[in-house]
Structure formats: structure tokens, C-alpha cells
Amino acid sequence: MTIKAGDRLPSVTLHEMGAEGPQPVSTDDLCRGRRVVLFGVPGAFTPTCSNAHVPGFLANAHAIRAKGVDEIACLSVNDAFVMGAWADSQNTGTEIRMLADGDGAFAEAAGLVLDLTGHGLGVRSQRFAIVARDGVVERIEIEPDPTEAEATGAERTLEHL
Ligand code: BEZ
């Protein structure tokens, strides 16, 4: 079942590239006592994700924080090495945490799997945007067409904060 407003985010371990390699990031620690925007993408370096979704959140990061958001994180079913390289290429710096849902544990537990088997991408994540407060979903949007980033984009997310 797909996660919805009022549900608690799944407790899973993601990974983030650090100076000493991939570091575990627990969703519980990330979200406890904080308001967090999590946006999910079907794949690092894919066109819509690189040309629209991540740049949109980068451009709006300050405005989103000004609405009371403590952290913005991008999740993708890729490994932490890929997410680290993507973070570098997008210059996300400290504005957006680039988190690897390498095993797809978050996507699976949240009911947000996107099966792109047959398209050469395997099992990935839907494109989504979640606003969560203290680990509970305030709002979730799932992009009807995963090659677009409108309903889940930064501008639309900002409108609802
Ligand atoms: C994209 O452009 O972001 C994309 C490409 C292929 C599959 C899913 C997303």
C-alpha cells in the first residue's frame, strides 16, 4: 500500500557518500523532531532528474527552508557512489542531502516502487515529493508521468508549505 498523509515514514537505512565512503543514514534520525522534504527520483543522472527535478529544489532550497523546513533530501534507488558523483555534478553541497536507497528498501516499504524492468533500469522508485513532520507524512505527491517533474517539483512543493 502506498504511504499517505498521516502515515509514519518507513524506518530504513539509506546511505550517503562521505569523505570516508558511504555512511548509513537512518530515516528515523533524519526525520525525528524535524520538518523534512524528501523527494524521490527514478534514477541519478537521468534527464528529468538532472535537468529539472534536482535543479528546481536547488534553486528553491532557501525559500523552502524559509517555510520551516529543516532538511531537503533526494532519494534514488542507486548506490551511494553514484549518488555522491551525482551530488558533485549537481553542486548540491549542503543544500540537498543526496541519499542512496540502494536496496530500494524505502521505495518498497513506502509502496513507491516503479518497475522499469524492460526499460534497462530495473526496479526503481516513483518520482515523489513528501513533506514530513517528526517522521509523519504531511503531504505526498506522486508524479503521474515519471519522466516529468511538475506535481513533485520544488515550485509546487513550496506552494503547499
Ligand atoms: C528521467 O528522465 O528522469 C527518466 C528517464 C527514464 C526513466 C525514468 C525517468
PDB file of N, CA and C in Angstrom, residues 10-104:
ATOM      1  N   PRO A  10       8.667   4.985   6.643  1.00  0.00           N
ATOM      2  CA  PRO A  10       9.326   3.722   6.997  1.00  0.00           C
ATOM      3  C   PRO A  10      10.658   3.964   7.694  1.00  0.00           C
ATOM      4  N   SER A  11      10.956   3.082   8.649  1.00  0.00           N
ATOM      5  CA  SER A  11      12.273   3.125   9.325  1.00  0.00           C
ATOM      6  C   SER A  11      13.226   2.265   8.523  1.00  0.00           C
ATOM      7  N   VAL A  12      14.048   2.896   7.724  1.00  0.00           N
ATOM      8  CA  VAL A  12      15.016   2.141   6.925  1.00  0.00           C
ATOM      9  C   VAL A  12      16.359   2.860   6.988  1.00  0.00           C
ATOM     10  N   THR A  13      17.383   2.153   6.540  1.00  0.00           N
ATOM     11  CA  THR A  13      18.714   2.758   6.476  1.00  0.00           C
ATOM     12  C   THR A  13      19.054   3.079   5.028  1.00  0.00           C
ATOM     13  N   LEU A  14      19.329   4.359   4.797  1.00  0.00           N
ATOM     14  CA  LEU A  14      19.791   4.830   3.494  1.00  0.00           C
ATOM     15  C   LEU A  14      21.303   5.025   3.614  1.00  0.00           C
ATOM     16  N   HIS A  15      21.950   5.398   2.532  1.00  0.00           N
ATOM     17  CA  HIS A  15      23.388   5.681   2.601  1.00  0.00           C
ATOM     18  C   HIS A  15      23.703   6.985   1.893  1.00  0.00           C
ATOM     19  N   GLU A  16      24.725   7.666   2.431  1.00  0.00           N
ATOM     20  CA  GLU A  16      25.149   8.951   1.887  1.00  0.00           C
ATOM     21  C   GLU A  16      26.658   8.922   1.716  1.00  0.00           C
ATOM     22  N   MET A  17      27.138   9.407   0.595  1.00  0.00           N
ATOM     23  CA  MET A  17      28.584   9.413   0.372  1.00  0.00           C
ATOM     24  C   MET A  17      29.249  10.438   1.280  1.00  0.00           C
ATOM     25  N   GLY A  18      30.282  10.016   1.974  1.00  0.00           N
ATOM     26  CA  GLY A  18      31.036  10.918   2.834  1.00  0.00           C
ATOM     27  C   GLY A  18      32.510  10.855   2.471  1.00  0.00           C
ATOM     28  N   ALA A  19      33.307  11.610   3.182  1.00  0.00           N
ATOM     29  CA  ALA A  19      34.746  11.662   2.898  1.00  0.00           C
ATOM     30  C   ALA A  19      35.377  10.282   3.039  1.00  0.00           C
ATOM     31  N   GLU A  20      34.807   9.470   3.904  1.00  0.00           N
ATOM     32  CA  GLU A  20      35.368   8.131   4.133  1.00  0.00           C
ATOM     33  C   GLU A  20      34.521   7.023   3.530  1.00  0.00           C
ATOM     34  N   GLY A  21      33.719   7.386   2.536  1.00  0.00           N
ATOM     35  CA  GLY A  21      32.896   6.375   1.882  1.00  0.00           C
ATOM     36  C   GLY A  21      31.457   6.465   2.303  1.00  0.00           C
ATOM     37  N   PRO A  22      30.646   5.515   1.873  1.00  0.00           N
ATOM     38  CA  PRO A  22      29.216   5.544   2.184  1.00  0.00           C
ATOM     39  C   PRO A  22      28.957   5.441   3.688  1.00  0.00           C
ATOM     40  N   GLN A  23      28.088   6.317   4.164  1.00  0.00           N
ATOM     41  CA  GLN A  23      27.738   6.339   5.586  1.00  0.00           C
ATOM     42  C   GLN A  23      26.245   6.043   5.734  1.00  0.00           C
ATOM     43  N   PRO A  24      25.868   5.231   6.727  1.00  0.00           N
ATOM     44  CA  PRO A  24      24.435   4.967   6.922  1.00  0.00           C
ATOM     45  C   PRO A  24      23.684   6.197   7.419  1.00  0.00           C
ATOM     46  N   VAL A  25      22.479   6.350   6.934  1.00  0.00           N
ATOM     47  CA  VAL A  25      21.588   7.434   7.392  1.00  0.00           C
ATOM     48  C   VAL A  25      20.248   6.789   7.699  1.00  0.00           C
ATOM     49  N   SER A  26      19.875   6.814   8.967  1.00  0.00           N
ATOM     50  CA  SER A  26      18.583   6.221   9.322  1.00  0.00           C
ATOM     51  C   SER A  26      17.476   7.247   9.077  1.00  0.00           C
ATOM     52  N   THR A  27      16.388   6.805   8.465  1.00  0.00           N
ATOM     53  CA  THR A  27      15.287   7.742   8.219  1.00  0.00           C
ATOM     54  C   THR A  27      14.722   8.248   9.551  1.00  0.00           C
ATOM     55  N   ASP A  28      14.786   7.427  10.573  1.00  0.00           N
ATOM     56  CA  ASP A  28      14.290   7.872  11.890  1.00  0.00           C
ATOM     57  C   ASP A  28      15.123   9.051  12.384  1.00  0.00           C
ATOM     58  N   ASP A  29      16.466   8.921  12.284  1.00  0.00           N
ATOM     59  CA  ASP A  29      17.337  10.007  12.754  1.00  0.00           C
ATOM     60  C   ASP A  29      17.168  11.254  11.894  1.00  0.00           C
ATOM     61  N   LEU A  30      17.019  11.024  10.584  1.00  0.00           N
ATOM     62  CA  LEU A  30      16.894  12.151   9.650  1.00  0.00           C
ATOM     63  C   LEU A  30      15.652  12.990   9.958  1.00  0.00           C
ATOM     64  N   CYS A  31      14.575  12.307  10.350  1.00  0.00           N
ATOM     65  CA  CYS A  31      13.271  12.978  10.431  1.00  0.00           C
ATOM     66  C   CYS A  31      12.805  13.303  11.843  1.00  0.00           C
ATOM     67  N   ARG A  32      13.464  12.713  12.855  1.00  0.00           N
ATOM     68  CA  ARG A  32      12.973  12.897  14.227  1.00  0.00           C
ATOM     69  C   ARG A  32      13.003  14.368  14.642  1.00  0.00           C
ATOM     70  N   GLY A  33      11.846  14.886  15.046  1.00  0.00           N
ATOM     71  CA  GLY A  33      11.756  16.242  15.583  1.00  0.00           C
ATOM     72  C   GLY A  33      11.993  17.333  14.547  1.00  0.00           C
ATOM     73  N   ARG A  34      11.917  16.978  13.268  1.00  0.00           N
ATOM     74  CA  ARG A  34      12.228  17.965  12.229  1.00  0.00           C
ATOM     75  C   ARG A  34      11.177  17.907  11.124  1.00  0.00           C
ATOM     76  N   ARG A  35      11.107  18.998  10.383  1.00  0.00           N
ATOM     77  CA  ARG A  35      10.265  19.004   9.173  1.00  0.00           C
ATOM     78  C   ARG A  35      11.199  18.814   7.972  1.00  0.00           C
ATOM     79  N   VAL A  36      10.911  17.781   7.204  1.00  0.00           N
ATOM     80  CA  VAL A  36      11.829  17.362   6.141  1.00  0.00           C
ATOM     81  C   VAL A  36      11.054  17.226   4.823  1.00  0.00           C
ATOM     82  N   VAL A  37      11.670  17.682   3.746  1.00  0.00           N
ATOM     83  CA  VAL A  37      11.151  17.403   2.401  1.00  0.00           C
ATOM     84  C   VAL A  37      12.003  16.300   1.800  1.00  0.00           C
ATOM     85  N   LEU A  38      11.369  15.206   1.415  1.00  0.00           N
ATOM     86  CA  LEU A  38      12.039  14.103   0.733  1.00  0.00           C
ATOM     87  C   LEU A  38      11.486  14.046  -0.676  1.00  0.00           C
ATOM     88  N   PHE A  39      12.367  14.134  -1.643  1.00  0.00           N
ATOM     89  CA  PHE A  39      11.848  13.896  -2.997  1.00  0.00           C
ATOM     90  C   PHE A  39      12.592  12.711  -3.600  1.00  0.00           C
ATOM     91  N   GLY A  40      11.815  11.901  -4.284  1.00  0.00           N
ATOM     92  CA  GLY A  40      12.351  10.660  -4.838  1.00  0.00           C
ATOM     93  C   GLY A  40      12.376  10.746  -6.351  1.00  0.00           C
ATOM     94  N   VAL A  41      13.382  10.125  -6.919  1.00  0.00           N
ATOM     95  CA  VAL A  41      13.537  10.162  -8.376  1.00  0.00           C
ATOM     96  C   VAL A  41      13.785   8.750  -8.901  1.00  0.00           C
ATOM     97  N   PRO A  42      13.443   8.515 -10.176  1.00  0.00           N
ATOM     98  CA  PRO A  42      13.672   7.170 -10.731  1.00  0.00           C
ATOM     99  C   PRO A  42      15.144   6.835 -10.932  1.00  0.00           C
ATOM    100  N   GLY A  43      15.990   7.836 -11.067  1.00  0.00           N
ATOM    101  CA  GLY A  43      17.396   7.481 -11.260  1.00  0.00           C
ATOM    102  C   GLY A  43      18.321   8.666 -11.328  1.00  0.00           C
ATOM    103  N   ALA A  44      19.470   8.555 -10.660  1.00  0.00           N
ATOM    104  CA  ALA A  44      20.516   9.566 -10.760  1.00  0.00           C
ATOM    105  C   ALA A  44      20.932   9.709 -12.221  1.00  0.00           C
ATOM    106  N   PHE A  45      21.222  10.912 -12.594  1.00  0.00           N
ATOM    107  CA  PHE A  45      21.754  11.250 -13.921  1.00  0.00           C
ATOM    108  C   PHE A  45      20.742  11.080 -15.057  1.00  0.00           C
ATOM    109  N   THR A  46      19.503  10.712 -14.740  1.00  0.00           N
ATOM    110  CA  THR A  46      18.512  10.608 -15.827  1.00  0.00           C
ATOM    111  C   THR A  46      18.051  12.034 -16.201  1.00  0.00           C
ATOM    112  N   PRO A  47      17.572  12.238 -17.412  1.00  0.00           N
ATOM    113  CA  PRO A  47      17.377  13.608 -17.907  1.00  0.00           C
ATOM    114  C   PRO A  47      16.475  14.503 -17.045  1.00  0.00           C
ATOM    115  N   THR A  48      15.272  14.026 -16.722  1.00  0.00           N
ATOM    116  CA  THR A  48      14.364  14.902 -15.974  1.00  0.00           C
ATOM    117  C   THR A  48      14.903  15.168 -14.570  1.00  0.00           C
ATOM    118  N   CYS A  49      15.495  14.152 -13.993  1.00  0.00           N
ATOM    119  CA  CYS A  49      16.027  14.295 -12.628  1.00  0.00           C
ATOM    120  C   CYS A  49      17.174  15.299 -12.602  1.00  0.00           C
ATOM    121  N   SER A  50      18.046  15.232 -13.604  1.00  0.00           N
ATOM    122  CA  SER A  50      19.237  16.102 -13.630  1.00  0.00           C
ATOM    123  C   SER A  50      18.943  17.489 -14.175  1.00  0.00           C
ATOM    124  N   ASN A  51      17.992  17.569 -15.107  1.00  0.00           N
ATOM    125  CA  ASN A  51      17.762  18.865 -15.771  1.00  0.00           C
ATOM    126  C   ASN A  51      16.643  19.671 -15.140  1.00  0.00           C
ATOM    127  N   ALA A  52      15.784  19.010 -14.375  1.00  0.00           N
ATOM    128  CA  ALA A  52      14.628  19.723 -13.821  1.00  0.00           C
ATOM    129  C   ALA A  52      14.458  19.505 -12.316  1.00  0.00           C
ATOM    130  N   HIS A  53      14.390  18.241 -11.887  1.00  0.00           N
ATOM    131  CA  HIS A  53      13.948  17.985 -10.514  1.00  0.00           C
ATOM    132  C   HIS A  53      14.967  18.494  -9.484  1.00  0.00           C
ATOM    133  N   VAL A  54      16.204  18.020  -9.599  1.00  0.00           N
ATOM    134  CA  VAL A  54      17.220  18.461  -8.624  1.00  0.00           C
ATOM    135  C   VAL A  54      17.511  19.963  -8.771  1.00  0.00           C
ATOM    136  N   PRO A  55      17.701  20.482 -10.005  1.00  0.00           N
ATOM    137  CA  PRO A  55      17.946  21.927 -10.115  1.00  0.00           C
ATOM    138  C   PRO A  55      16.818  22.773  -9.527  1.00  0.00           C
ATOM    139  N   GLY A  56      15.581  22.301  -9.663  1.00  0.00           N
ATOM    140  CA  GLY A  56      14.445  23.040  -9.106  1.00  0.00           C
ATOM    141  C   GLY A  56      14.527  23.121  -7.585  1.00  0.00           C
ATOM    142  N   PHE A  57      14.875  22.010  -6.950  1.00  0.00           N
ATOM    143  CA  PHE A  57      14.996  22.037  -5.482  1.00  0.00           C
ATOM    144  C   PHE A  57      16.208  22.853  -5.039  1.00  0.00           C
ATOM    145  N   LEU A  58      17.267  22.824  -5.848  1.00  0.00           N
ATOM    146  CA  LEU A  58      18.435  23.654  -5.506  1.00  0.00           C
ATOM    147  C   LEU A  58      18.065  25.133  -5.562  1.00  0.00           C
ATOM    148  N   ALA A  59      17.383  25.508  -6.626  1.00  0.00           N
ATOM    149  CA  ALA A  59      17.022  26.920  -6.820  1.00  0.00           C
ATOM    150  C   ALA A  59      16.059  27.405  -5.735  1.00  0.00           C
ATOM    151  N   ASN A  60      15.248  26.506  -5.210  1.00  0.00           N
ATOM    152  CA  ASN A  60      14.224  26.890  -4.234  1.00  0.00           C
ATOM    153  C   ASN A  60      14.561  26.491  -2.803  1.00  0.00           C
ATOM    154  N   ALA A  61      15.769  26.001  -2.592  1.00  0.00           N
ATOM    155  CA  ALA A  61      16.120  25.459  -1.269  1.00  0.00           C
ATOM    156  C   ALA A  61      15.961  26.508  -0.160  1.00  0.00           C
ATOM    157  N   HIS A  62      16.390  27.725  -0.429  1.00  0.00           N
ATOM    158  CA  HIS A  62      16.314  28.756   0.624  1.00  0.00           C
ATOM    159  C   HIS A  62      14.857  29.106   0.922  1.00  0.00           C
ATOM    160  N   ALA A  63      14.069  29.224  -0.154  1.00  0.00           N
ATOM    161  CA  ALA A  63      12.644  29.547   0.024  1.00  0.00           C
ATOM    162  C   ALA A  63      11.935  28.424   0.780  1.00  0.00           C
ATOM    163  N   ILE A  64      12.296  27.189   0.489  1.00  0.00           N
ATOM    164  CA  ILE A  64      11.683  26.045   1.179  1.00  0.00           C
ATOM    165  C   ILE A  64      12.075  26.063   2.657  1.00  0.00           C
ATOM    166  N   ARG A  65      13.324  26.337   2.935  1.00  0.00           N
ATOM    167  CA  ARG A  65      13.769  26.399   4.339  1.00  0.00           C
ATOM    168  C   ARG A  65      13.060  27.540   5.078  1.00  0.00           C
ATOM    169  N   ALA A  66      12.859  28.630   4.344  1.00  0.00           N
ATOM    170  CA  ALA A  66      12.202  29.788   4.969  1.00  0.00           C
ATOM    171  C   ALA A  66      10.772  29.466   5.385  1.00  0.00           C
ATOM    172  N   LYS A  67      10.202  28.400   4.859  1.00  0.00           N
ATOM    173  CA  LYS A  67       8.848  27.972   5.223  1.00  0.00           C
ATOM    174  C   LYS A  67       8.868  26.957   6.361  1.00  0.00           C
ATOM    175  N   GLY A  68      10.025  26.831   7.020  1.00  0.00           N
ATOM    176  CA  GLY A  68      10.071  25.966   8.196  1.00  0.00           C
ATOM    177  C   GLY A  68      10.523  24.550   7.934  1.00  0.00           C
ATOM    178  N   VAL A  69      11.223  24.351   6.830  1.00  0.00           N
ATOM    179  CA  VAL A  69      11.760  23.015   6.522  1.00  0.00           C
ATOM    180  C   VAL A  69      13.211  22.955   6.976  1.00  0.00           C
ATOM    181  N   ASP A  70      13.542  21.926   7.731  1.00  0.00           N
ATOM    182  CA  ASP A  70      14.895  21.801   8.282  1.00  0.00           C
ATOM    183  C   ASP A  70      15.859  21.138   7.317  1.00  0.00           C
ATOM    184  N   GLU A  71      15.338  20.264   6.464  1.00  0.00           N
ATOM    185  CA  GLU A  71      16.235  19.484   5.601  1.00  0.00           C
ATOM    186  C   GLU A  71      15.505  19.118   4.323  1.00  0.00           C
ATOM    187  N   ILE A  72      16.261  19.111   3.222  1.00  0.00           N
ATOM    188  CA  ILE A  72      15.747  18.643   1.929  1.00  0.00           C
ATOM    189  C   ILE A  72      16.628  17.471   1.525  1.00  0.00           C
ATOM    190  N   ALA A  73      16.005  16.352   1.166  1.00  0.00           N
ATOM    191  CA  ALA A  73      16.783  15.173   0.767  1.00  0.00           C
ATOM    192  C   ALA A  73      16.209  14.575  -0.498  1.00  0.00           C
ATOM    193  N   CYS A  74      17.122  14.143  -1.357  1.00  0.00           N
ATOM    194  CA  CYS A  74      16.754  13.454  -2.604  1.00  0.00           C
ATOM    195  C   CYS A  74      17.078  11.970  -2.432  1.00  0.00           C
ATOM    196  N   LEU A  75      16.114  11.127  -2.747  1.00  0.00           N
ATOM    197  CA  LEU A  75      16.309   9.671  -2.639  1.00  0.00           C
ATOM    198  C   LEU A  75      16.246   9.044  -4.023  1.00  0.00           C
ATOM    199  N   SER A  76      17.128   8.092  -4.254  1.00  0.00           N
ATOM    200  CA  SER A  76      17.060   7.347  -5.506  1.00  0.00           C
ATOM    201  C   SER A  76      17.532   5.924  -5.262  1.00  0.00           C
ATOM    202  N   VAL A  77      16.986   4.997  -6.027  1.00  0.00           N
ATOM    203  CA  VAL A  77      17.449   3.608  -5.947  1.00  0.00           C
ATOM    204  C   VAL A  77      18.720   3.498  -6.796  1.00  0.00           C
ATOM    205  N   ASN A  78      19.777   3.998  -6.186  1.00  0.00           N
ATOM    206  CA  ASN A  78      21.138   3.925  -6.746  1.00  0.00           C
ATOM    207  C   ASN A  78      22.064   3.732  -5.559  1.00  0.00           C
ATOM    208  N   ASP A  79      23.297   3.339  -5.831  1.00  0.00           N
ATOM    209  CA  ASP A  79      24.228   3.197  -4.712  1.00  0.00           C
ATOM    210  C   ASP A  79      24.812   4.556  -4.322  1.00  0.00           C
ATOM    211  N   ALA A  80      25.447   4.575  -3.158  1.00  0.00           N
ATOM    212  CA  ALA A  80      25.946   5.843  -2.610  1.00  0.00           C
ATOM    213  C   ALA A  80      27.072   6.433  -3.452  1.00  0.00           C
ATOM    214  N   PHE A  81      27.812   5.594  -4.162  1.00  0.00           N
ATOM    215  CA  PHE A  81      28.886   6.106  -5.019  1.00  0.00           C
ATOM    216  C   PHE A  81      28.290   6.920  -6.173  1.00  0.00           C
ATOM    217  N   VAL A  82      27.239   6.379  -6.759  1.00  0.00           N
ATOM    218  CA  VAL A  82      26.548   7.094  -7.841  1.00  0.00           C
ATOM    219  C   VAL A  82      25.919   8.370  -7.296  1.00  0.00           C
ATOM    220  N   MET A  83      25.272   8.280  -6.144  1.00  0.00           N
ATOM    221  CA  MET A  83      24.627   9.473  -5.583  1.00  0.00           C
ATOM    222  C   MET A  83      25.666  10.532  -5.231  1.00  0.00           C
ATOM    223  N   GLY A  84      26.849  10.092  -4.792  1.00  0.00           N
ATOM    224  CA  GLY A  84      27.928  11.047  -4.490  1.00  0.00           C
ATOM    225  C   GLY A  84      28.413  11.744  -5.753  1.00  0.00           C
ATOM    226  N   ALA A  85      28.581  10.979  -6.815  1.00  0.00           N
ATOM    227  CA  ALA A  85      29.028  11.568  -8.089  1.00  0.00           C
ATOM    228  C   ALA A  85      27.960  12.515  -8.642  1.00  0.00           C
ATOM    229  N   TRP A  86      26.696  12.132  -8.450  1.00  0.00           N
ATOM    230  CA  TRP A  86      25.600  12.994  -8.930  1.00  0.00           C
ATOM    231  C   TRP A  86      25.541  14.292  -8.109  1.00  0.00           C
ATOM    232  N   ALA A  87      25.744  14.152  -6.808  1.00  0.00           N
ATOM    233  CA  ALA A  87      25.767  15.339  -5.940  1.00  0.00           C
ATOM    234  C   ALA A  87      26.863  16.300  -6.404  1.00  0.00           C
ATOM    235  N   ASP A  88      28.037  15.762  -6.717  1.00  0.00           N
ATOM    236  CA  ASP A  88      29.141  16.616  -7.181  1.00  0.00           C
ATOM    237  C   ASP A  88      28.767  17.306  -8.492  1.00  0.00           C
ATOM    238  N   SER A  89      28.170  16.534  -9.409  1.00  0.00           N
ATOM    239  CA  SER A  89      27.880  17.102 -10.728  1.00  0.00           C
ATOM    240  C   SER A  89      26.762  18.145 -10.653  1.00  0.00           C
ATOM    241  N   GLN A  90      25.897  18.022  -9.634  1.00  0.00           N
ATOM    242  CA  GLN A  90      24.785  18.968  -9.479  1.00  0.00           C
ATOM    243  C   GLN A  90      25.113  20.092  -8.501  1.00  0.00           C
ATOM    244  N   ASN A  91      26.288  20.009  -7.878  1.00  0.00           N
ATOM    245  CA  ASN A  91      26.687  21.009  -6.866  1.00  0.00           C
ATOM    246  C   ASN A  91      25.631  21.177  -5.779  1.00  0.00           C
ATOM    247  N   THR A  92      25.154  20.068  -5.274  1.00  0.00           N
ATOM    248  CA  THR A  92      24.100  20.166  -4.255  1.00  0.00           C
ATOM    249  C   THR A  92      24.653  20.638  -2.903  1.00  0.00           C
ATOM    250  N   GLY A  93      25.957  20.454  -2.694  1.00  0.00           N
ATOM    251  CA  GLY A  93      26.590  20.952  -1.461  1.00  0.00           C
ATOM    252  C   GLY A  93      25.837  20.530  -0.228  1.00  0.00           C
ATOM    253  N   THR A  94      25.560  21.521   0.639  1.00  0.00           N
ATOM    254  CA  THR A  94      24.812  21.210   1.863  1.00  0.00           C
ATOM    255  C   THR A  94      23.316  21.513   1.701  1.00  0.00           C
ATOM    256  N   GLU A  95      22.917  21.924   0.490  1.00  0.00           N
ATOM    257  CA  GLU A  95      21.507  22.312   0.290  1.00  0.00           C
ATOM    258  C   GLU A  95      20.578  21.110   0.231  1.00  0.00           C
ATOM    259  N   ILE A  96      21.050  20.044  -0.423  1.00  0.00           N
ATOM    260  CA  ILE A  96      20.211  18.848  -0.589  1.00  0.00           C
ATOM    261  C   ILE A  96      21.041  17.635  -0.188  1.00  0.00           C
ATOM    262  N   ARG A  97      20.524  16.820   0.708  1.00  0.00           N
ATOM    263  CA  ARG A  97      21.176  15.547   1.042  1.00  0.00           C
ATOM    264  C   ARG A  97      20.869  14.561  -0.080  1.00  0.00           C
ATOM    265  N   MET A  98      21.877  13.948  -0.642  1.00  0.00           N
ATOM    266  CA  MET A  98      21.689  13.024  -1.758  1.00  0.00           C
ATOM    267  C   MET A  98      21.819  11.603  -1.211  1.00  0.00           C
ATOM    268  N   LEU A  99      20.673  10.954  -1.001  1.00  0.00           N
ATOM    269  CA  LEU A  99      20.638   9.706  -0.246  1.00  0.00           C
ATOM    270  C   LEU A  99      20.343   8.513  -1.139  1.00  0.00           C
ATOM    271  N   ALA A 100      21.154   7.490  -0.960  1.00  0.00           N
ATOM    272  CA  ALA A 100      21.021   6.267  -1.746  1.00  0.00           C
ATOM    273  C   ALA A 100      20.058   5.309  -1.054  1.00  0.00           C
ATOM    274  N   ASP A 101      18.980   4.996  -1.763  1.00  0.00           N
ATOM    275  CA  ASP A 101      18.071   3.919  -1.323  1.00  0.00           C
ATOM    276  C   ASP A 101      18.505   2.682  -2.119  1.00  0.00           C
ATOM    277  N   GLY A 102      19.728   2.273  -1.882  1.00  0.00           N
ATOM    278  CA  GLY A 102      20.406   1.315  -2.753  1.00  0.00           C
ATOM    279  C   GLY A 102      19.662   0.001  -2.934  1.00  0.00           C
ATOM    280  N   ASP A 103      19.076  -0.497  -1.857  1.00  0.00           N
ATOM    281  CA  ASP A 103      18.338  -1.766  -1.935  1.00  0.00           C
ATOM    282  C   ASP A 103      16.855  -1.544  -2.261  1.00  0.00           C
ATOM    283  N   GLY A 104      16.482  -0.289  -2.392  1.00  0.00           N
ATOM    284  CA  GLY A 104      15.070   0.018  -2.638  1.00  0.00           C
ATOM    285  C   GLY A 104      14.199  -0.217  -1.419  1.00  0.00           C
TER     286      GLY A 104
END
